Coordinates of N, CA and C in Angstrom, one line a residue:
X976 N 0.8 -1.2 0.0 CA 0.0 0.0 0.0 C 0.9 1.2 0.0
X977 N 0.3 2.3 -0.6 CA 1.1 3.6 -0.6 C 1.2 4.2 0.8
X978 N 2.4 4.8 1.0 CA 2.6 5.4 2.3 C 1.8 6.7 2.4
X979 N 1.0 6.9 3.5 CA 0.2 8.1 3.6 C 1.1 9.3 3.8
X980 N 0.7 10.4 3.3 CA 1.5 11.6 3.5 C 1.6 12.0 4.9
X981 N 2.8 12.6 5.3 CA 3.0 13.1 6.7 C 2.1 14.3 6.9
X982 N 1.9 14.6 8.2 CA 1.0 15.7 8.6 C 1.4 17.0 8.0
X983 N 2.7 17.2 8.0 CA 3.2 18.5 7.4 C 2.8 18.6 5.9
X984 N 2.9 17.5 5.2 CA 2.6 17.4 3.8 C 1.1 17.7 3.6
X985 N 0.3 17.0 4.5 CA -1.2 17.2 4.4 C -1.5 18.7 4.6
X986 N -0.9 19.3 5.6 CA -1.1 20.7 5.9 C -0.8 21.6 4.7
X987 N 0.4 21.3 4.1 CA 0.8 22.2 3.0 C -0.1 21.9 1.8
X988 N -0.5 20.7 1.6 CA -1.4 20.4 0.5 C -2.7 21.2 0.6
X989 N -3.2 21.3 1.8 CA -4.4 22.1 2.0 C -4.2 23.6 1.8
X990 N -3.0 24.1 2.2 CA -2.7 25.5 1.9 C -2.6 25.7 0.4
X991 N -1.9 24.8 -0.3 CA -1.8 24.9 -1.7 C -3.2 24.9 -2.4
X992 N -4.0 24.0 -1.9 CA -5.4 23.9 -2.5 C -6.1 25.2 -2.3
X993 N -6.1 25.8 -1.1 CA -6.8 27.0 -0.8 C -6.3 28.2 -1.7
X994 N -4.9 28.2 -1.8 CA -4.4 29.3 -2.7 C -4.8 29.1 -4.1
X995 N -4.8 27.8 -4.6 CA -5.3 27.5 -5.9 C -6.7 28.0 -6.1
X996 N -7.6 27.8 -5.2 CA -9.0 28.2 -5.3 C -9.1 29.7 -5.4
X997 N -8.3 30.4 -4.6 CA -8.3 31.9 -4.6 C -7.8 32.4 -6.0
X998 N -6.8 31.8 -6.5 CA -6.2 32.2 -7.8 C -7.2 31.8 -8.9
X999 N -7.8 30.7 -8.8 CA -8.8 30.3 -9.8 C -10.0 31.3 -9.9
X1000 N -10.5 31.6 -8.7 CA -11.6 32.6 -8.6 C -11.2 34.0 -9.1
X1001 N -9.9 34.3 -9.0 CA -9.4 35.6 -9.5 C -9.0 35.5 -11.0
X1002 N -9.3 34.3 -11.6 CA -9.0 34.1 -13.0 C -7.5 34.1 -13.3
X1003 N -6.7 33.8 -12.3 CA -5.3 33.6 -12.5 C -5.1 32.1 -12.7
X1004 N -5.4 31.6 -13.9 CA -5.5 30.1 -14.0 C -4.1 29.5 -14.1
X1005 N -3.1 30.1 -14.6 CA -1.7 29.6 -14.6 C -1.3 29.4 -13.1
X1006 N -1.5 30.4 -12.3 CA -1.1 30.3 -10.9 C -1.9 29.2 -10.2
X1007 N -3.2 29.1 -10.5 CA -4.1 28.1 -9.8 C -3.6 26.7 -10.2
X1008 N -3.2 26.5 -11.5 CA -2.7 25.2 -12.0 C -1.5 24.8 -11.2
X1009 N -0.5 25.8 -11.0 CA 0.7 25.4 -10.3 C 0.4 25.0 -8.8
X1010 N -0.5 25.7 -8.2 CA -0.9 25.4 -6.8 C -1.6 24.0 -6.7
X1011 N -2.5 23.8 -7.6 CA -3.3 22.5 -7.6 C -2.3 21.3 -7.9
X1012 N -1.4 21.5 -8.8 CA -0.5 20.4 -9.1 C 0.4 20.1 -7.9
X1013 N 0.9 21.2 -7.2 CA 1.7 21.0 -6.1 C 0.9 20.3 -5.0
X1014 N -0.4 20.7 -4.8 CA -1.2 20.1 -3.8 C -1.4 18.6 -4.1
X1015 N -1.6 18.2 -5.4 CA -1.8 16.8 -5.7 C -0.5 16.0 -5.5
X1016 N 0.6 16.7 -5.8 CA 1.9 16.0 -5.6 C 2.1 15.7 -4.1
X1017 N 1.7 16.6 -3.2 CA 1.9 16.4 -1.8 C 0.9 15.4 -1.2
X1018 N -0.4 15.5 -1.7 CA -1.4 14.7 -1.0 C -1.8 13.4 -1.8
X1019 N -1.6 13.4 -3.1 CA -2.0 12.2 -3.9 C -3.5 12.0 -3.9
X1020 N -4.3 13.0 -3.5 CA -5.8 12.9 -3.5 C -6.4 12.9 -4.9
X1021 N -7.1 11.9 -5.2 CA -7.7 11.8 -6.5 C -8.6 13.0 -6.8
X1022 N -9.3 13.5 -5.8 CA -10.1 14.6 -6.0 C -9.5 15.9 -6.6
X1023 N -8.2 16.0 -6.4 CA -7.4 17.1 -6.9 C -7.4 17.1 -8.4
X1024 N -7.4 15.9 -9.0 CA -7.4 15.8 -10.5 C -8.5 16.5 -11.1
X1025 N -9.7 16.5 -10.5 CA -10.8 17.2 -11.1 C -10.5 18.7 -11.1
X1026 N -10.0 19.2 -10.1 CA -9.7 20.7 -10.1 C -8.6 21.0 -11.1
X1027 N -7.6 20.1 -11.2 CA -6.6 20.3 -12.2 C -7.2 20.3 -13.6
X1028 N -8.1 19.3 -13.9 CA -8.7 19.2 -15.2 C -9.6 20.5 -15.5
X1029 N -10.3 21.0 -14.5 CA -11.1 22.2 -14.8 C -10.2 23.4 -15.1
X1030 N -9.0 23.4 -14.4 CA -8.1 24.5 -14.7 C -7.5 24.5 -16.1
X1031 N -7.2 23.3 -16.5 CA -6.7 23.1 -17.9 C -7.8 23.6 -18.8
X1032 N -9.0 23.2 -18.5 CA -10.1 23.7 -19.4 C -10.2 25.2 -19.4
X1033 N -10.1 25.8 -18.3 CA -10.1 27.3 -18.3 C -9.0 27.9 -19.1
X1034 N -7.9 27.2 -19.2 CA -6.7 27.6 -20.0 C -6.8 27.3 -21.4
X1035 N -8.0 26.7 -21.8 CA -8.2 26.2 -23.2 C -7.2 25.1 -23.6
X1036 N -6.7 24.4 -22.6 CA -5.8 23.2 -22.9 C -6.6 22.0 -22.8
X1037 N -7.5 21.8 -23.8 CA -8.5 20.8 -23.7 C -8.0 19.3 -23.7
X1038 N -7.0 19.0 -24.5 CA -6.5 17.6 -24.4 C -6.0 17.2 -23.0
X1039 N -5.2 18.2 -22.4 CA -4.8 17.9 -21.0 C -5.9 17.8 -20.0
X1040 N -6.9 18.7 -20.2 CA -8.1 18.6 -19.4 C -8.8 17.3 -19.5
X1041 N -9.0 16.8 -20.7 CA -9.7 15.5 -20.9 C -8.9 14.4 -20.3
X1042 N -7.6 14.4 -20.5 CA -6.8 13.3 -19.9 C -6.8 13.3 -18.4
X1043 N -6.7 14.5 -17.8 CA -6.7 14.6 -16.4 C -8.1 14.1 -15.8
X1044 N -9.1 14.5 -16.4 CA -10.4 14.1 -15.8 C -10.7 12.6 -16.1
X1045 N -10.2 12.1 -17.2 CA -10.2 10.6 -17.3 C -9.5 9.9 -16.2
X1046 N -8.3 10.5 -15.9 CA -7.5 9.9 -14.7 C -8.3 10.0 -13.4
X1047 N -9.0 11.1 -13.3 CA -9.9 11.3 -12.1 C -11.0 10.2 -12.0
X1048 N -11.6 9.9 -13.1 CA -12.7 8.9 -13.1 C -12.1 7.5 -12.8
X1049 N -10.9 7.3 -13.3 CA -10.3 6.0 -13.0 C -9.8 5.8 -11.6
X1050 N -9.4 7.0 -11.0 CA -8.8 6.9 -9.7 C -9.8 7.1 -8.5
X1051 N -10.8 7.8 -8.7 CA -11.8 8.1 -7.7 C -12.8 6.9 -7.6
X1052 N -12.6 6.1 -6.6 CA -13.4 4.9 -6.4 C -14.7 5.1 -5.6
X1053 N -14.8 6.3 -5.0 CA -15.9 6.5 -4.1 C -17.0 7.5 -4.7
X1054 N -17.0 7.6 -6.0 CA -17.9 8.5 -6.6 C -19.3 7.9 -6.6
X1055 N -20.3 8.7 -6.3 CA -21.7 8.2 -6.4 C -22.1 8.1 -7.9
X1056 N -23.1 7.4 -8.2 CA -23.5 7.3 -9.6 C -23.9 8.7 -10.2
X1057 N -24.5 9.5 -9.4 CA -24.9 10.8 -9.8 C -23.7 11.7 -10.1
X1058 N -22.7 11.6 -9.2 CA -21.4 12.4 -9.4 C -20.7 11.9 -10.6
X1059 N -20.6 10.6 -10.8 CA -19.9 10.1 -11.9 C -20.5 10.6 -13.2
X1060 N -21.8 10.6 -13.3 CA -22.5 11.1 -14.5 C -22.3 12.5 -14.7
X1061 N -22.2 13.3 -13.6 CA -21.9 14.7 -13.8 C -20.5 15.0 -14.3
X1062 N -19.5 14.2 -13.8 CA -18.2 14.3 -14.3 C -18.1 13.9 -15.8
X1063 N -18.7 12.8 -16.1 CA -18.7 12.3 -17.5 C -19.3 13.3 -18.4
X1064 N -20.3 14.0 -18.0 CA -20.9 15.0 -18.8 C -19.9 16.2 -19.1
X1065 N -19.2 16.6 -18.0 CA -18.2 17.6 -18.1 C -17.1 17.2 -19.1
X1066 N -16.7 15.9 -19.0 CA -15.6 15.4 -19.8 C -16.1 15.4 -21.3
X1067 N -17.3 15.0 -21.6 CA -17.8 15.1 -23.0 C -17.8 16.5 -23.5
X1068 N -18.2 17.4 -22.7 CA -18.2 18.8 -23.1 C -16.8 19.3 -23.5
X1069 N -15.8 18.8 -22.7 CA -14.4 19.2 -23.0 C -13.9 18.5 -24.3
X1070 N -14.3 17.2 -24.5 CA -13.9 16.5 -25.7 C -14.4 17.2 -27.0
X1071 N -15.6 17.9 -26.8 CA -16.2 18.5 -28.0 C -15.3 19.6 -28.5
X1072 N -14.3 20.1 -27.8 CA -13.4 21.2 -28.2 C -12.1 20.7 -28.7
X1073 N -11.9 19.4 -28.9 CA -10.7 18.8 -29.3 C -10.7 18.5 -30.8
X1074 N -9.5 18.7 -31.4 CA -9.3 18.4 -32.8 C -8.1 17.4 -32.8
X1075 N -7.9 16.8 -34.0 CA -6.7 15.8 -34.1 C -6.0 16.2 -35.4
X1076 N -4.6 16.2 -35.2 CA -3.7 16.5 -36.3 C -2.8 15.3 -36.6
X1077 N -2.6 15.0 -37.9 CA -1.6 14.0 -38.3 C -0.5 14.7 -39.1
X1078 N 0.7 14.6 -38.5 CA 1.9 15.2 -39.1 C 2.5 14.4 -40.2
X1079 N 2.6 14.9 -41.4 CA 3.2 14.2 -42.5 C 4.5 15.0 -42.9
X1080 N 5.6 14.3 -42.9 CA 6.9 15.0 -43.3 C 7.2 14.7 -44.8
X1081 N 7.7 15.8 -45.4 CA 8.1 15.7 -46.8 C 9.6 16.2 -46.9
X1082 N 10.6 15.3 -47.1 CA 10.5 13.9 -47.2 C 10.2 13.2 -45.9
X1083 N 9.7 11.9 -46.0 CA 9.3 11.2 -44.7 C 10.4 10.8 -43.9
X1084 N 11.1 11.7 -43.2 CA 12.2 11.4 -42.3 C 11.8 10.7 -41.1
X1085 N 12.4 9.5 -40.8 CA 12.1 8.8 -39.5 C 12.8 9.4 -38.3
X1086 N 12.2 9.3 -37.2 CA 12.8 9.7 -35.9 C 13.2 11.2 -35.8
X1087 N 12.4 12.0 -36.5 CA 12.5 13.4 -36.4 C 11.8 13.8 -35.1
X1088 N 12.3 14.9 -34.5 CA 11.7 15.4 -33.3 C 10.6 16.5 -33.6
X1089 N 9.5 16.5 -32.9 CA 8.4 17.4 -33.2 C 8.1 18.2 -31.9
X1090 N 7.8 19.5 -32.1 CA 7.3 20.3 -31.0 C 6.0 20.8 -31.4
X1091 N 5.1 20.9 -30.5 CA 3.7 21.5 -30.7 C 3.6 22.7 -29.8
X1092 N 3.5 23.9 -30.4 CA 3.3 25.2 -29.7 C 4.5 25.3 -28.7
X1093 N 5.7 24.9 -29.1 CA 6.9 25.2 -28.3 C 7.2 24.1 -27.4
X1094 N 6.3 23.1 -27.2 CA 6.6 22.0 -26.3 C 6.9 20.7 -27.1
X1095 N 8.0 20.0 -26.7 CA 8.5 18.8 -27.4 C 7.5 17.7 -27.1
X1096 N 7.2 16.9 -28.1 CA 6.4 15.7 -27.9 C 7.3 14.6 -27.5
X1097 N 6.8 13.7 -26.7 CA 7.6 12.6 -26.2 C 8.1 11.6 -27.2
X1098 N 7.4 11.5 -28.3 CA 7.8 10.5 -29.3 C 8.4 11.2 -30.6
X1099 N 9.1 10.4 -31.3 CA 9.6 10.9 -32.6 C 8.8 10.3 -33.7
X1100 N 9.0 10.8 -35.0 CA 8.2 10.4 -36.1 C 8.6 8.9 -36.4
X1101 N 7.6 8.1 -36.9 CA 6.2 8.5 -37.2 C 5.3 8.7 -36.0
X1102 N 4.4 9.6 -36.0 CA 3.6 9.9 -34.8 C 2.2 9.4 -35.0
X1103 N 1.5 9.0 -33.9 CA 0.1 8.9 -34.0 C -0.6 10.3 -34.1
X1104 N -1.9 10.3 -34.4 CA -2.5 11.6 -34.5 C -2.4 12.3 -33.1
X1105 N -2.2 13.7 -33.2 CA -2.0 14.5 -32.0 C -3.3 15.2 -31.7
X1106 N -3.7 15.1 -30.4 CA -4.9 15.8 -29.9 C -4.6 17.3 -29.6
X1107 N -5.3 18.2 -30.1 CA -5.1 19.6 -29.8 C -6.4 20.3 -29.5
X1108 N -6.4 21.5 -28.9 CA -7.6 22.2 -28.7 C -7.9 23.0 -30.0
X1109 N -9.1 23.4 -30.1 CA -9.5 24.3 -31.2 C -8.7 25.6 -31.2
X1110 N -8.3 26.1 -32.4 CA -7.5 27.3 -32.4 C -6.3 27.2 -33.3
X1111 N -5.4 28.1 -33.2 CA -4.2 28.1 -34.0 C -3.0 27.4 -33.3
X1112 N -2.3 26.6 -34.1 CA -1.2 25.8 -33.5 C 0.0 25.9 -34.4
X1113 N 1.2 25.8 -33.9 CA 2.5 25.8 -34.6 C 3.2 24.5 -34.4
X1114 N 3.6 23.8 -35.5 CA 4.3 22.5 -35.4 C 5.7 22.8 -36.0
X1115 N 6.7 22.4 -35.2 CA 8.1 22.4 -35.7 C 8.7 21.1 -35.7
X1116 N 9.5 20.8 -36.7 CA 10.1 19.5 -36.9 C 11.6 19.6 -37.1
X1117 N 12.4 18.9 -36.4 CA 13.9 19.0 -36.5 C 14.4 17.6 -36.8
X1118 N 15.3 17.5 -37.7 CA 15.9 16.2 -38.1 C 17.4 16.4 -38.5
X1119 N 18.3 15.5 -38.2 CA 19.7 15.6 -38.6 C 19.8 15.9 -40.1
X1120 N 20.6 17.0 -40.4 CA 20.9 17.3 -41.8 C 19.8 18.2 -42.4
X1121 N 18.8 18.6 -41.7 CA 17.7 19.4 -42.3 C 17.5 20.7 -41.5
X1122 N 17.1 21.7 -42.2 CA 16.6 22.9 -41.5 C 15.3 22.6 -40.7
X1123 N 15.1 23.3 -39.7 CA 13.8 23.1 -38.9 C 12.6 23.4 -39.8
X1124 N 11.7 22.5 -39.9 CA 10.5 22.7 -40.7 C 9.4 23.2 -39.8
X1125 N 8.5 24.0 -40.3 CA 7.5 24.7 -39.5 C 6.2 24.7 -40.3
X1126 N 5.1 24.5 -39.6 CA 3.8 24.7 -40.2 C 2.8 25.3 -39.2
X1127 N 2.0 26.2 -39.6 CA 0.9 26.8 -38.8 C -0.4 26.3 -39.3
X1128 N -1.3 25.9 -38.3 CA -2.6 25.4 -38.7 C -3.7 26.0 -37.8
X1129 N -4.8 26.3 -38.4 CA -6.0 26.7 -37.6 C -7.0 25.6 -37.7
X1130 N -7.4 25.1 -36.5 CA -8.4 24.0 -36.5 C -9.6 24.4 -35.7
X1131 N -10.7 23.9 -36.1 CA -12.0 24.0 -35.4 C -12.2 22.7 -34.6
X1132 N -13.0 22.8 -33.6 CA -13.3 21.6 -32.8 C -13.8 20.5 -33.6
X1133 N -13.3 19.3 -33.4 CA -13.8 18.1 -34.1 C -13.1 17.8 -35.4
X1134 N -12.2 18.8 -35.8 CA -11.5 18.6 -37.1 C -10.5 17.4 -37.0
X1135 N -10.3 16.8 -38.1 CA -9.2 15.8 -38.2 C -8.4 16.2 -39.5
X1136 N -7.2 16.8 -39.2 CA -6.5 17.4 -40.3 C -5.1 16.8 -40.5
X1137 N -4.7 16.7 -41.8 CA -3.3 16.3 -42.1 C -2.5 17.6 -42.3
X1138 N -1.3 17.6 -41.6 CA -0.5 18.8 -41.6 C 0.8 18.4 -42.3
X1139 N 1.1 19.0 -43.4 CA 2.4 18.6 -44.2 C 3.5 19.6 -43.7
X1140 N 4.6 19.1 -43.3 CA 5.8 19.9 -42.9 C 6.9 19.5 -43.9
X1141 N 7.3 20.5 -44.7 CA 8.4 20.3 -45.6 C 9.8 20.6 -45.0
X1142 N 10.7 19.6 -45.2 CA 12.0 19.8 -44.6 C 13.0 20.0 -45.7
X1143 N 13.9 21.0 -45.5 CA 14.9 21.4 -46.5 C 16.3 21.1 -46.0
X1144 N 17.0 20.4 -46.8 CA 18.4 20.0 -46.4 C 19.3 21.2 -46.1
X1145 N 20.0 21.1 -45.1 CA 21.0 22.2 -44.8 C 22.1 22.2 -45.8
X1146 N 22.6 23.4 -46.1 CA 23.7 23.5 -47.1 C 24.9 22.7 -46.7
X1147 N 25.2 22.6 -45.4 CA 26.4 21.8 -44.9 C 26.1 20.3 -45.0
X1148 N 24.8 19.9 -45.3 CA 24.5 18.5 -45.4 C 24.3 18.1 -46.9
X1149 N 24.6 19.0 -47.8 CA 24.3 18.7 -49.2 C 25.2 17.6 -49.8
X1150 N 26.4 17.4 -49.2 CA 27.3 16.5 -49.8 C 27.0 15.1 -49.4
X1151 N 27.1 14.2 -50.3 CA 26.6 12.8 -50.1 C 27.3 12.1 -49.0
X1152 N 28.6 12.5 -48.7 CA 29.3 11.8 -47.6 C 28.7 12.2 -46.2
X1153 N 27.9 13.2 -46.1 CA 27.3 13.6 -44.9 C 25.9 13.1 -44.6
X1154 N 25.4 12.3 -45.6 CA 24.0 11.9 -45.6 C 23.9 10.4 -45.1
X1155 N 23.0 10.1 -44.2 CA 22.8 8.7 -43.8 C 21.6 8.2 -44.6
X1156 N 21.8 7.0 -45.2 CA 20.7 6.5 -46.1 C 20.6 5.0 -45.8
X1157 N 19.4 4.5 -46.2 CA 19.1 3.1 -46.2 C 18.8 2.7 -47.7
X1158 N 19.5 1.7 -48.3 CA 19.2 1.4 -49.7 C 18.8 -0.1 -49.7
X1159 N 18.2 -0.4 -50.9 CA 17.6 -1.7 -51.0 C 18.3 -2.5 -52.2
X1160 N 18.4 -3.8 -52.1 CA 18.9 -4.6 -53.2 C 18.1 -5.9 -53.3
X1161 N 17.8 -6.2 -54.6 CA 17.1 -7.4 -54.9 C 15.7 -7.5 -54.3
X1162 N 15.0 -6.3 -54.3 CA 13.6 -6.2 -53.8 C 12.7 -6.6 -54.9
X1163 N 11.7 -7.5 -54.7 CA 10.8 -7.9 -55.8 C 9.9 -6.7 -56.3
X1164 N 9.4 -6.9 -57.5 CA 8.6 -5.9 -58.1 C 7.3 -5.7 -57.3
X1165 N 6.8 -4.5 -57.1 CA 5.6 -4.3 -56.3 C 5.8 -4.2 -54.8
X1166 N 7.0 -4.3 -54.3 CA 7.3 -4.3 -52.9 C 7.0 -3.0 -52.3
X1167 N 6.6 -3.0 -51.1 CA 6.4 -1.8 -50.3 C 7.2 -1.9 -49.0
X1168 N 7.8 -0.8 -48.6 CA 8.7 -0.8 -47.4 C 8.1 0.2 -46.4
X1169 N 8.3 -0.1 -45.1 CA 8.1 0.8 -44.0 C 9.3 0.8 -43.1
X1170 N 9.7 2.1 -42.8 CA 10.8 2.3 -41.8 C 10.3 3.0 -40.6
X1171 N 10.4 2.3 -39.5 CA 9.8 2.8 -38.2 C 8.3 3.2 -38.4
X1172 N 7.6 2.4 -39.2 CA 6.2 2.6 -39.4 C 5.9 3.6 -40.6
X1173 N 6.9 4.3 -41.1 CA 6.6 5.2 -42.2 C 6.8 4.5 -43.6
X1174 N 5.8 4.7 -44.5 CA 5.9 4.1 -45.8 C 6.9 4.9 -46.6
X1175 N 7.8 4.1 -47.2 CA 8.9 4.8 -48.0 C 9.0 4.1 -49.3
X1176 N 9.7 4.7 -50.3 CA 9.9 4.2 -51.6 C 11.1 3.2 -51.6
X1177 N 11.0 2.1 -52.4 CA 12.1 1.2 -52.5 C 12.9 1.5 -53.8
X1178 N 12.4 2.5 -54.6 CA 13.1 2.8 -55.8 C 14.4 3.5 -55.6
X1179 N 14.5 4.3 -54.5 CA 15.7 5.1 -54.3 C 16.1 5.0 -52.8
X1180 N 17.3 5.2 -52.5 CA 17.7 5.2 -51.1 C 16.9 6.1 -50.2
X1181 N 16.7 5.8 -49.0 CA 15.9 6.5 -48.1 C 16.8 7.2 -47.0
X1182 N 16.6 8.5 -46.9 CA 17.4 9.3 -45.9 C 16.8 9.2 -44.6
X1183 N 17.6 9.0 -43.5 CA 17.1 8.8 -42.2 C 18.2 9.2 -41.2
X1184 N 17.9 9.1 -39.9 CA 18.8 9.4 -38.9 C 19.7 8.2 -38.6
X1185 N 20.9 8.4 -38.1 CA 21.7 7.2 -37.8 C 21.1 6.4 -36.6
X1186 N 21.4 5.1 -36.5 CA 21.0 4.3 -35.4 C 20.1 3.1 -35.9
X1187 N 19.4 2.5 -34.9 CA 18.7 1.3 -35.2 C 17.3 1.7 -35.7
X1188 N 16.8 1.0 -36.8 CA 15.5 1.3 -37.3 C 14.8 -0.1 -37.6
X1189 N 13.5 -0.1 -37.4 CA 12.6 -1.2 -37.7 C 12.2 -1.2 -39.1
X1190 N 12.5 -2.2 -39.9 CA 12.3 -2.2 -41.3 C 11.3 -3.4 -41.7
X1191 N 10.3 -3.1 -42.5 CA 9.4 -4.1 -42.9 C 9.3 -4.0 -44.4
X1192 N 9.2 -5.1 -45.1 CA 9.0 -5.2 -46.5 C 7.9 -6.2 -46.8
X1193 N 7.0 -5.8 -47.7 CA 5.9 -6.6 -48.1 C 5.8 -6.6 -49.7
X1194 N 5.5 -7.8 -50.2 CA 5.3 -7.8 -51.7 C 4.3 -8.9 -52.0
X1195 N 3.5 -8.7 -53.1 CA 2.5 -9.6 -53.5 C 3.1 -11.0 -53.7
X1196 N 2.4 -12.0 -53.1 CA 2.9 -13.4 -53.3 C 4.2 -13.8 -52.6
X1197 N 4.6 -12.9 -51.7 CA 5.8 -13.2 -50.9 C 5.6 -13.1 -49.4
X1198 N 6.4 -13.8 -48.7 CA 6.4 -13.8 -47.3 C 7.0 -12.5 -46.8
X1199 N 6.4 -11.7 -46.0 CA 6.9 -10.4 -45.5 C 8.2 -10.6 -44.8
X1200 N 9.0 -9.6 -44.9 CA 10.3 -9.6 -44.2 C 10.3 -8.4 -43.1
X1201 N 10.8 -8.7 -41.9 CA 10.9 -7.7 -40.9 C 12.3 -7.9 -40.2
X1202 N 12.9 -6.7 -39.8 CA 14.1 -6.8 -39.1 C 14.5 -5.4 -38.5
X1203 N 15.4 -5.5 -37.6 CA 16.0 -4.2 -37.0 C 17.3 -4.0 -37.7
X1204 N 17.5 -2.8 -38.3 CA 18.7 -2.5 -39.1 C 19.4 -1.4 -38.5
X1205 N 20.7 -1.5 -38.2 CA 21.5 -0.4 -37.7 C 22.2 0.3 -38.8
X1206 N 22.0 1.6 -38.9 CA 22.5 2.4 -40.0 C 23.5 3.4 -39.4
X1207 N 24.8 3.2 -39.8 CA 25.8 4.1 -39.3 C 25.7 5.5 -39.8
X1208 N 26.2 6.5 -39.1 CA 26.1 7.9 -39.5 C 26.9 8.2 -40.7
X1209 N 26.4 9.1 -41.6 CA 27.1 9.5 -42.8 C 27.5 8.4 -43.7
X1210 N 26.6 7.4 -43.8 CA 26.9 6.2 -44.6 C 25.6 5.7 -45.3
X1211 N 25.7 4.9 -46.3 CA 24.6 4.2 -46.9 C 24.6 2.7 -46.5
X1212 N 23.6 2.3 -45.8 CA 23.5 0.9 -45.5 C 22.6 0.2 -46.5
X1213 N 23.1 -0.8 -47.2 CA 22.3 -1.5 -48.2 C 21.9 -2.9 -47.6
X1214 N 20.6 -3.2 -47.7 CA 20.1 -4.5 -47.2 C 19.6 -5.3 -48.4
X1215 N 19.7 -6.6 -48.3 CA 19.2 -7.5 -49.3 C 18.2 -8.5 -48.6
X1216 N 17.0 -8.1 -48.4 CA 16.0 -8.9 -47.7 C 15.6 -10.1 -48.6
X1217 N 15.4 -11.2 -48.0 CA 14.9 -12.4 -48.7 C 13.4 -12.5 -48.4
X1218 N 12.6 -12.3 -49.5 CA 11.2 -12.4 -49.4 C 10.8 -13.7 -50.1
X1219 N 10.6 -14.8 -49.4 CA 10.3 -16.1 -50.1 C 8.9 -16.1 -50.7
X1220 N 8.8 -16.8 -51.7 CA 7.5 -17.0 -52.4 C 6.6 -17.8 -51.5
X1221 N 5.3 -17.3 -51.4 CA 4.3 -18.1 -50.7 C 3.9 -19.3 -51.5
X1222 N 3.6 -20.4 -50.9 CA 3.2 -21.6 -51.6 C 1.7 -21.9 -51.4
X1223 N 1.0 -22.1 -52.4 CA -0.4 -22.4 -52.3 C -0.6 -23.8 -51.8
X1224 N -1.9 -24.1 -51.3 CA -2.2 -25.4 -50.8 C -2.3 -26.4 -52.0

């Protein structure tokens, strides 16, 4: 079982909560969020998550609000049916303001780093769809050998949009000896390849970041090939995958 917070922590958590309420009522939502988060850190009380979620909503940070209130519903085991229905209704109202973006890179560089409105996303490309609040957003993408790509998008609630971010190679990366590539040899006609989940062409070498990558190849009438391929920096790694023919019954 979790260790209960010490009395001093409980007291400070209450002080932080009271300050958060004062700041929230004064519409200082950033300050209120800081106090509520600290109170939750000290107390671990599930009920604090609801206050945090409402503060995210007041800041128009709807995805964070939805995730936090979902955590509240999972963590609060003592909710009455009526209270749970009330919270679920509030959660649905928040979800109504959420849009989803799918980032598409041109060229499709794997393991590029992405920031949304100045905050780095925890994963690299390829990414799942990103949840955002309605409004204007800025997406920036950085990858080895490329200038930072940037795209601005205005979305309404409920939108599902594809955002194309074009990457331009840096002048100092224009020479072939500075480029990291994956090339193919002996690939059957009609084959399709994915590198780290991103669909790529097998007709030409694929530029990517150095390191280990998950590679998949599929071709009609052939057994699919999958493997982890390590690509050294500033080099071209050529692979010759064996896609055996499938045999009918």
